[in-house]
PDB file of C-alpha atoms in Angstrom:
ATOM      1  CA  MET A  15      70.918 -14.689-178.472  1.00 42.00           C
ATOM      2  CA  CYS A  16      72.879 -12.089-179.929  1.00 42.00           C
ATOM      3  CA  THR A  17      76.307 -11.743-181.022  1.00 42.00           C
ATOM      4  CA  VAL A  18      78.589  -8.492-181.328  1.00 41.00           C
ATOM      5  CA  THR A  19      81.070  -7.643-183.658  1.00 38.00           C
ATOM      6  CA  ALA A  20      83.631  -4.874-185.171  1.00 37.00           C
ATOM      7  CA  PRO A  21      82.605  -1.713-183.145  1.00 36.00           C
ATOM      8  CA  ALA A  22      83.070   1.613-185.033  1.00 34.00           C
ATOM      9  CA  VAL A  23      85.265   3.760-183.269  1.00 32.00           C
ATOM     10  CA  ALA A  24      84.257   7.626-183.758  1.00 34.00           C
ATOM     11  CA  ASP A  25      84.349  11.118-181.958  1.00 34.00           C
ATOM     12  CA  THR A  26      80.797  12.237-181.093  1.00 36.00           C
ATOM     13  CA  GLY A  27      81.446  15.988-181.910  1.00 38.00           C
ATOM     14  CA  SER A  28      78.610  16.773-180.112  1.00 40.00           C
ATOM     15  CA  GLY A  29      79.978  18.677-177.063  1.00 49.00           C
ATOM     16  CA  GLY A  30      77.415  16.173-175.012  1.00 66.00           C
ATOM     17  CA  ALA A  31      74.336  17.427-176.456  1.00 82.00           C
ATOM     18  CA  LYS A  32      71.610  15.044-176.649  1.00 93.00           C
ATOM     19  CA  PRO A  33      70.612  14.062-180.212  1.00 98.00           C
ATOM     20  CA  THR A  34      67.229  14.130-182.034  1.00 98.00           C
ATOM     21  CA  ILE A  35      66.586  10.384-183.215  1.00 98.00           C
ATOM     22  CA  VAL A  36      65.157  10.091-186.893  1.00 98.00           C
ATOM     23  CA  LEU A  37      63.827   6.985-187.674  1.00 99.00           C
ATOM     24  CA  VAL A  38      63.308   6.136-191.432  1.00 99.00           C
ATOM     25  CA  HIS A  39      60.808   3.236-192.331  1.00 98.00           C
ATOM     26  CA  GLY A  40      60.944   0.993-195.593  1.00 98.00           C
ATOM     27  CA  ALA A  41      59.100  -0.140-197.988  1.00 98.00           C
ATOM     28  CA  PHE A  42      55.721  -1.744-197.806  1.00 98.00           C
ATOM     29  CA  ALA A  43      55.383  -0.129-194.336  1.00 97.00           C
ATOM     30  CA  ASP A  44      54.580   3.154-192.998  1.00 97.00           C
ATOM     31  CA  ALA A  45      56.351   5.236-189.603  1.00 98.00           C
ATOM     32  CA  SER A  46      53.840   3.303-187.063  1.00 98.00           C
ATOM     33  CA  SER A  47      56.425   0.365-187.744  1.00 98.00           C
ATOM     34  CA  TRP A  48      58.752   2.138-185.275  1.00 98.00           C
ATOM     35  CA  ASN A  49      55.955   2.523-182.712  1.00 98.00           C
ATOM     36  CA  GLY A  50      57.464   0.293-180.314  1.00 98.00           C
ATOM     37  CA  VAL A  51      61.281   1.594-180.571  1.00 98.00           C
ATOM     38  CA  ILE A  52      59.808   5.361-180.499  1.00 98.00           C
ATOM     39  CA  GLU A  53      58.049   4.378-176.794  1.00 98.00           C
ATOM     40  CA  ARG A  54      61.347   3.171-175.524  1.00 98.00           C
ATOM     41  CA  LEU A  55      63.290   5.886-176.975  1.00 98.00           C
ATOM     42  CA  GLU A  56      61.149   8.565-175.482  1.00 98.00           C
ATOM     43  CA  ARG A  57      60.835   6.844-171.938  1.00 98.00           C
ATOM     44  CA  ARG A  58      64.985   7.387-172.249  1.00 97.00           C
ATOM     45  CA  GLY A  59      64.516  11.274-172.675  1.00 97.00           C
ATOM     46  CA  TYR A  60      65.352  11.225-176.426  1.00 98.00           C
ATOM     47  CA  ARG A  61      63.386  13.734-178.952  1.00 98.00           C
ATOM     48  CA  VAL A  62      62.334  11.056-181.737  1.00 98.00           C
ATOM     49  CA  MET A  63      60.996  11.908-185.264  1.00 98.00           C
ATOM     50  CA  ALA A  64      59.605   9.298-187.531  1.00 98.00           C
ATOM     51  CA  PRO A  65      58.870  11.022-190.762  1.00 98.00           C
ATOM     52  CA  ALA A  66      57.159   9.321-193.712  1.00 98.00           C
ATOM     53  CA  ASN A  67      59.276   7.847-196.371  1.00 98.00           C
ATOM     54  CA  PRO A  68      57.681   8.874-199.829  1.00 98.00           C
ATOM     55  CA  LEU A  69      58.736   5.255-201.131  1.00 98.00           C
ATOM     56  CA  ARG A  70      58.732   6.951-204.783  1.00 97.00           C
ATOM     57  CA  GLY A  71      62.392   6.739-205.956  1.00 98.00           C
ATOM     58  CA  LEU A  72      65.749   6.800-203.878  1.00 98.00           C
ATOM     59  CA  TYR A  73      66.603  10.264-205.657  1.00 98.00           C
ATOM     60  CA  SER A  74      63.568  11.926-204.319  1.00 97.00           C
ATOM     61  CA  ASP A  75      62.878  10.074-200.991  1.00 98.00           C
ATOM     62  CA  SER A  76      66.634  10.916-199.955  1.00 98.00           C
ATOM     63  CA  ALA A  77      66.176  14.294-200.869  1.00 98.00           C
ATOM     64  CA  TYR A  78      62.840  14.765-199.058  1.00 98.00           C
ATOM     65  CA  ILE A  79      64.576  12.889-195.832  1.00 98.00           C
ATOM     66  CA  ALA A  80      67.535  15.308-195.952  1.00 98.00           C
ATOM     67  CA  SER A  81      65.253  18.444-196.138  1.00 98.00           C
ATOM     68  CA  VAL A  82      63.708  17.000-192.703  1.00 98.00           C
ATOM     69  CA  LEU A  83      67.192  16.676-191.119  1.00 98.00           C
ATOM     70  CA  LYS A  84      67.970  20.099-192.124  1.00 97.00           C
ATOM     71  CA  SER A  85      65.002  21.518-189.921  1.00 97.00           C
ATOM     72  CA  ILE A  86      66.751  19.687-187.030  1.00 97.00           C
ATOM     73  CA  LYS A  87      68.949  21.654-184.497  1.00 96.00           C
ATOM     74  CA  GLY A  88      71.858  19.985-182.944  1.00 97.00           C
ATOM     75  CA  PRO A  89      73.297  16.271-183.492  1.00 98.00           C
ATOM     76  CA  VAL A  90      71.076  13.719-185.036  1.00 98.00           C
ATOM     77  CA  VAL A  91      71.162  10.074-184.857  1.00 98.00           C
ATOM     78  CA  LEU A  92      69.503   8.465-188.052  1.00 98.00           C
ATOM     79  CA  ALA A  93      68.138   4.968-188.300  1.00 99.00           C
ATOM     80  CA  GLY A  94      66.873   3.027-191.358  1.00 99.00           C
ATOM     81  CA  HIS A  95      64.511  -0.062-191.826  1.00 98.00           C
ATOM     82  CA  SER A  96      64.659  -2.266-194.804  1.00 98.00           C
ATOM     83  CA  TYR A  97      64.919   0.260-198.063  1.00 98.00           C
ATOM     84  CA  GLY A  98      65.029   2.962-195.453  1.00 98.00           C
ATOM     85  CA  GLY A  99      68.601   2.025-194.902  1.00 98.00           C
ATOM     86  CA  ALA A 100      69.307   3.171-198.442  1.00 98.00           C
ATOM     87  CA  VAL A 101      67.580   6.198-197.986  1.00 99.00           C
ATOM     88  CA  ILE A 102      69.429   7.625-194.902  1.00 99.00           C
ATOM     89  CA  SER A 103      72.629   6.540-196.567  1.00 98.00           C
ATOM     90  CA  THR A 104      71.896   9.159-199.359  1.00 98.00           C
ATOM     91  CA  ALA A 105      70.199  11.484-197.010  1.00 98.00           C
ATOM     92  CA  ALA A 106      72.928  11.861-194.649  1.00 98.00           C
ATOM     93  CA  ALA A 107      75.869  12.450-197.065  1.00 98.00           C
ATOM     94  CA  GLY A 108      77.236  15.787-196.575  1.00 97.00           C
ATOM     95  CA  ASN A 109      75.368  16.616-193.117  1.00 98.00           C
ATOM     96  CA  PRO A 110      77.671  17.349-190.413  1.00 98.00           C
ATOM     97  CA  GLN A 111      74.725  17.227-187.834  1.00 98.00           C
ATOM     98  CA  VAL A 112      74.257  13.360-188.436  1.00 98.00           C
ATOM     99  CA  LYS A 113      76.512  11.673-185.744  1.00 98.00           C
ATOM    100  CA  SER A 114      75.204   7.813-186.320  1.00 98.00           C
ATOM    101  CA  LEU A 115      73.603   5.928-188.723  1.00 99.00           C
ATOM    102  CA  VAL A 116      71.666   2.712-187.685  1.00 99.00           C
ATOM    103  CA  TYR A 117      70.402   0.112-190.131  1.00 99.00           C
ATOM    104  CA  ILE A 118      67.920  -2.342-189.141  1.00 98.00           C
ATOM    105  CA  SER A 119      67.510  -5.592-191.304  1.00 98.00           C
ATOM    106  CA  ALA A 120      68.547  -2.864-194.130  1.00 98.00           C
ATOM    107  CA  LEU A 121      69.652  -2.226-197.383  1.00 98.00           C
ATOM    108  CA  MET A 122      73.201  -0.368-197.471  1.00 98.00           C
ATOM    109  CA  PRO A 123      74.528   0.069-201.078  1.00 98.00           C
ATOM    110  CA  ASP A 124      77.705   1.357-202.006  1.00 98.00           C
ATOM    111  CA  VAL A 125      78.088   3.952-204.773  1.00 98.00           C
ATOM    112  CA  GLY A 126      76.711   2.462-208.109  1.00 98.00           C
ATOM    113  CA  GLU A 127      74.712  -0.196-206.551  1.00 98.00           C
ATOM    114  CA  SER A 128      70.818  -0.667-205.741  1.00 98.00           C
ATOM    115  CA  GLY A 129      68.459  -2.585-204.011  1.00 98.00           C
ATOM    116  CA  MET A 130      67.774  -4.719-207.248  1.00 98.00           C
ATOM    117  CA  SER A 131      71.944  -5.118-208.024  1.00 98.00           C
ATOM    118  CA  LEU A 132      72.264  -6.202-204.217  1.00 98.00           C
ATOM    119  CA  SER A 133      69.410  -8.849-204.412  1.00 97.00           C
ATOM    120  CA  ALA A 134      70.921 -10.214-207.596  1.00 98.00           C
ATOM    121  CA  ARG A 135      74.006 -11.022-205.692  1.00 98.00           C
ATOM    122  CA  PHE A 136      72.228 -12.119-202.516  1.00 98.00           C
ATOM    123  CA  PRO A 137      68.680 -13.562-203.615  1.00 98.00           C
ATOM    124  CA  SER A 138      65.923 -13.906-200.924  1.00 98.00           C
ATOM    125  CA  ALA A 139      62.445 -14.699-200.834  1.00 98.00           C
ATOM    126  CA  LEU A 140      61.119 -11.312-201.934  1.00 98.00           C
ATOM    127  CA  GLY A 141      62.098 -11.917-205.442  1.00 94.00           C
ATOM    128  CA  THR A 142      58.747 -13.970-205.906  1.00 96.00           C
ATOM    129  CA  ALA A 143      56.536 -12.477-203.226  1.00 98.00           C
ATOM    130  CA  THR A 144      55.632  -8.791-205.030  1.00 98.00           C
ATOM    131  CA  THR A 145      53.128  -8.113-207.596  1.00 98.00           C
ATOM    132  CA  SER A 146      53.286  -4.937-209.693  1.00 98.00           C
ATOM    133  CA  VAL A 147      50.581  -2.442-210.203  1.00 98.00           C
ATOM    134  CA  PRO A 148      50.696   0.123-212.758  1.00 97.00           C
ATOM    135  CA  TYR A 149      50.147   3.804-211.122  1.00 95.00           C
ATOM    136  CA  ARG A 150      49.319   7.348-212.429  1.00 92.00           C
ATOM    137  CA  THR A 151      49.635  10.611-210.989  1.00 88.00           C
ATOM    138  CA  ASP A 152      49.304  14.036-212.686  1.00 83.00           C
ATOM    139  CA  GLY A 153      51.478  14.069-215.421  1.00 82.00           C
ATOM    140  CA  THR A 154      53.594  11.024-213.596  1.00 88.00           C
ATOM    141  CA  SER A 155      53.095   7.294-214.315  1.00 93.00           C
ATOM    142  CA  GLY A 156      55.077   4.243-213.121  1.00 96.00           C
ATOM    143  CA  THR A 157      54.671   0.622-211.453  1.00 98.00           C
ATOM    144  CA  ASP A 158      54.337  -0.057-208.021  1.00 98.00           C
ATOM    145  CA  LEU A 159      55.427  -3.088-206.009  1.00 98.00           C
ATOM    146  CA  TYR A 160      52.963  -4.706-203.457  1.00 98.00           C
ATOM    147  CA  LEU A 161      53.503  -7.815-200.962  1.00 98.00           C
ATOM    148  CA  LYS A 162      51.604 -10.418-202.438  1.00 98.00           C
ATOM    149  CA  PRO A 163      48.990 -10.869-199.333  1.00 97.00           C
ATOM    150  CA  ASP A 164      49.598 -14.757-198.832  1.00 98.00           C
ATOM    151  CA  LYS A 165      53.414 -13.944-198.947  1.00 98.00           C
ATOM    152  CA  VAL A 166      53.468 -11.237-196.175  1.00 98.00           C
ATOM    153  CA  HIS A 167      53.472 -13.592-193.186  1.00 98.00           C
ATOM    154  CA  PRO A 168      55.941 -16.368-194.679  1.00 98.00           C
ATOM    155  CA  VAL A 169      58.532 -13.446-196.146  1.00 98.00           C
ATOM    156  CA  PHE A 170      58.047 -10.434-194.550  1.00 98.00           C
ATOM    157  CA  ALA A 171      56.828 -11.043-190.688  1.00 98.00           C
ATOM    158  CA  ALA A 172      57.075 -14.492-189.598  1.00 98.00           C
ATOM    159  CA  CYS A 173      58.073 -13.672-186.464  1.00 97.00           C
ATOM    160  CA  LEU A 174      54.739 -11.898-185.500  1.00 98.00           C
ATOM    161  CA  PRO A 175      51.121 -13.580-185.075  1.00 98.00           C
ATOM    162  CA  ALA A 176      49.313 -14.194-188.448  1.00 97.00           C
ATOM    163  CA  GLY A 177      46.596 -11.861-187.485  1.00 98.00           C
ATOM    164  CA  GLN A 178      49.136  -9.169-187.180  1.00 98.00           C
ATOM    165  CA  ALA A 179      51.166  -9.795-190.532  1.00 98.00           C
ATOM    166  CA  ASN A 180      47.493 -10.026-191.974  1.00 98.00           C
ATOM    167  CA  LEU A 181      47.063  -6.208-190.707  1.00 98.00           C
ATOM    168  CA  LEU A 182      50.359  -5.152-192.033  1.00 98.00           C
ATOM    169  CA  ALA A 183      49.420  -6.900-195.619  1.00 98.00           C
ATOM    170  CA  VAL A 184      46.021  -4.740-195.910  1.00 98.00           C
ATOM    171  CA  THR A 185      47.884  -1.540-194.652  1.00 97.00           C
ATOM    172  CA  GLN A 186      50.697  -1.899-196.570  1.00 98.00           C
ATOM    173  CA  ARG A 187      52.107   1.250-198.651  1.00 98.00           C
ATOM    174  CA  PRO A 188      53.813   0.311-202.063  1.00 98.00           C
ATOM    175  CA  ALA A 189      57.148   1.237-203.359  1.00 98.00           C
ATOM    176  CA  ALA A 190      57.882   2.674-206.903  1.00 98.00           C
ATOM    177  CA  THR A 191      60.134   0.150-208.355  1.00 98.00           C
ATOM    178  CA  THR A 192      62.330   3.325-208.984  1.00 98.00           C
ATOM    179  CA  ALA A 193      62.924   2.792-204.989  1.00 98.00           C
ATOM    180  CA  PHE A 194      65.002  -0.434-205.843  1.00 98.00           C
ATOM    181  CA  SER A 195      66.282   0.333-209.515  1.00 98.00           C
ATOM    182  CA  GLU A 196      68.022   3.710-208.681  1.00 98.00           C
ATOM    183  CA  SER A 197      71.799   3.533-208.417  1.00 98.00           C
ATOM    184  CA  ALA A 198      73.376   5.299-205.099  1.00 98.00           C
ATOM    185  CA  LYS A 199      75.321   8.152-206.068  1.00 98.00           C
ATOM    186  CA  VAL A 200      76.923   8.660-202.406  1.00 98.00           C
ATOM    187  CA  ALA A 201      77.320   6.255-199.450  1.00 98.00           C
ATOM    188  CA  ALA A 202      77.143   8.078-196.120  1.00 98.00           C
ATOM    189  CA  TRP A 203      78.391   5.213-194.104  1.00 98.00           C
ATOM    190  CA  LYS A 204      81.910   5.700-195.575  1.00 98.00           C
ATOM    191  CA  ASP A 205      82.054   8.716-193.424  1.00 98.00           C
ATOM    192  CA  ILE A 206      79.796   8.632-190.638  1.00 98.00           C
ATOM    193  CA  PRO A 207      80.188   5.766-187.836  1.00 98.00           C
ATOM    194  CA  SER A 208      77.320   3.131-188.365  1.00 98.00           C
ATOM    195  CA  TRP A 209      75.559   0.540-186.643  1.00 98.00           C
ATOM    196  CA  ALA A 210      73.648  -2.480-188.294  1.00 98.00           C
ATOM    197  CA  LEU A 211      70.989  -5.293-186.650  1.00 98.00           C
ATOM    198  CA  VAL A 212      71.307  -8.713-188.727  1.00 98.00           C
ATOM    199  CA  GLY A 213      67.951 -10.652-188.504  1.00 98.00           C
ATOM    200  CA  ARG A 214      68.968 -14.351-188.662  1.00 98.00           C
ATOM    201  CA  GLN A 215      65.615 -15.223-189.878  1.00 98.00           C
ATOM    202  CA  ASP A 216      65.236 -12.514-192.411  1.00 98.00           C
ATOM    203  CA  MET A 217      63.789 -13.824-195.455  1.00 98.00           C
ATOM    204  CA  THR A 218      63.170 -10.359-197.069  1.00 98.00           C
ATOM    205  CA  ILE A 219      66.872  -9.218-197.187  1.00 98.00           C
ATOM    206  CA  ASN A 220      69.588 -12.137-197.259  1.00 98.00           C
ATOM    207  CA  PRO A 221      71.164 -12.321-193.892  1.00 98.00           C
ATOM    208  CA  ASP A 222      74.070 -12.664-195.696  1.00 98.00           C
ATOM    209  CA  GLN A 223      73.812  -9.455-197.776  1.00 98.00           C
ATOM    210  CA  GLU A 224      72.756  -7.820-194.250  1.00 98.00           C
ATOM    211  CA  ARG A 225      76.336  -9.366-192.936  1.00 98.00           C
ATOM    212  CA  PHE A 226      78.367  -8.494-196.260  1.00 98.00           C
ATOM    213  CA  GLN A 227      77.493  -4.529-195.866  1.00 98.00           C
ATOM    214  CA  ALA A 228      77.927  -4.196-192.131  1.00 98.00           C
ATOM    215  CA  GLN A 229      81.228  -5.785-192.778  1.00 98.00           C
ATOM    216  CA  ARG A 230      82.600  -3.551-195.561  1.00 98.00           C
ATOM    217  CA  ALA A 231      81.019  -0.358-193.514  1.00 98.00           C
ATOM    218  CA  HIS A 232      82.723  -1.543-190.436  1.00 98.00           C
ATOM    219  CA  SER A 233      79.770  -1.181-188.659  1.00 98.00           C
ATOM    220  CA  HIS A 234      78.824  -2.416-184.636  1.00 98.00           C
ATOM    221  CA  THR A 235      77.107  -5.354-185.746  1.00 98.00           C
ATOM    222  CA  VAL A 236      74.394  -7.165-183.611  1.00 98.00           C
ATOM    223  CA  GLU A 237      72.924 -10.406-184.846  1.00 98.00           C
ATOM    224  CA  ILE A 238      69.592 -11.673-183.149  1.00 98.00           C
ATOM    225  CA  ASN A 239      66.970 -14.146-183.931  1.00 98.00           C
ATOM    226  CA  THR A 240      64.214 -12.279-185.778  1.00 98.00           C
ATOM    227  CA  CYS A 241      62.719 -11.943-189.226  1.00 98.00           C
ATOM    228  CA  HIS A 242      62.552  -8.779-191.392  1.00 98.00           C
ATOM    229  CA  VAL A 243      60.119  -6.658-189.384  1.00 98.00           C
ATOM    230  CA  SER A 244      62.813  -7.019-186.165  1.00 98.00           C
ATOM    231  CA  LEU A 245      61.635  -3.300-185.053  1.00 98.00           C
ATOM    232  CA  ILE A 246      58.266  -4.731-184.568  1.00 98.00           C
ATOM    233  CA  ALA A 247      59.065  -8.097-183.325  1.00 98.00           C
ATOM    234  CA  ARG A 248      62.386  -7.121-181.351  1.00 98.00           C
ATOM    235  CA  PRO A 249      61.702  -3.251-180.218  1.00 98.00           C
ATOM    236  CA  ASP A 250      63.868  -3.818-177.253  1.00 98.00           C
ATOM    237  CA  ALA A 251      66.646  -4.992-179.181  1.00 98.00           C
ATOM    238  CA  VAL A 252      66.357  -2.309-181.841  1.00 98.00           C
ATOM    239  CA  ALA A 253      65.861   0.466-179.410  1.00 98.00           C
ATOM    240  CA  ASN A 254      69.150  -0.771-177.721  1.00 98.00           C
ATOM    241  CA  LEU A 255      71.152  -0.802-180.630  1.00 98.00           C
ATOM    242  CA  ILE A 256      69.972   2.700-181.421  1.00 98.00           C
ATOM    243  CA  LEU A 257      71.001   3.897-177.992  1.00 98.00           C
ATOM    244  CA  GLN A 258      74.709   2.628-178.214  1.00 98.00           C
ATOM    245  CA  ALA A 259      74.779   4.901-181.333  1.00 98.00           C
ATOM    246  CA  ALA A 260      73.179   7.994-179.571  1.00 98.00           C
ATOM    247  CA  THR A 261      75.771   7.595-176.767  1.00 96.00           C
ATOM    248  CA  HIS A 262      78.939   5.907-178.619  1.00 87.00           C
TER     249      HIS A 262
END
């Protein structure tokens, strides 16, 4: 069951060219989380890219994704899951090739907001589901956030079998705390038409936060019964929303 609200209205400006669809994963994950969605989009004839999101900080991550976008010729539909939503909101700013933004159970910060400030307004179970681990690279140090292994299934992936959730726990990629503490300097959804998927059973990002963000962005919004990893659990619904953005 799903509900649809408030479609965005916009001119494609693409002259009918089929867009490249770029998929940006979120924290604690990698690009393979999009596999089911990628298969469905490619069957519809779309070129798809799913670059690695570095998960080192909002500013550096969005700069990297922006550089990936500049390598693409023609129109682009840009989708982000979870923290990837914050990344695409910055990476797409000022790029006229990006025709649509799609937010899948995602962060959509406004200027001056961060993942942390939004979660303070809309608390979720994620607040007690992570553990902090110091890291050091050549000349750089900081703090990584990991999901506690026993929290991955109930908080992050409750709509998946326990065994599959365990694999996500074992293979998770940590996010530096700066991914959530750095405040957005731009918000591309103010200028680019957007679509948003709200997961009613999301325990990682409060569904009320997802609804609030989508409403203020005037996003074409779909609500479905799913946990946070909707792109894994409900790839058909996620692919269909992206296709709406690609054909608007």
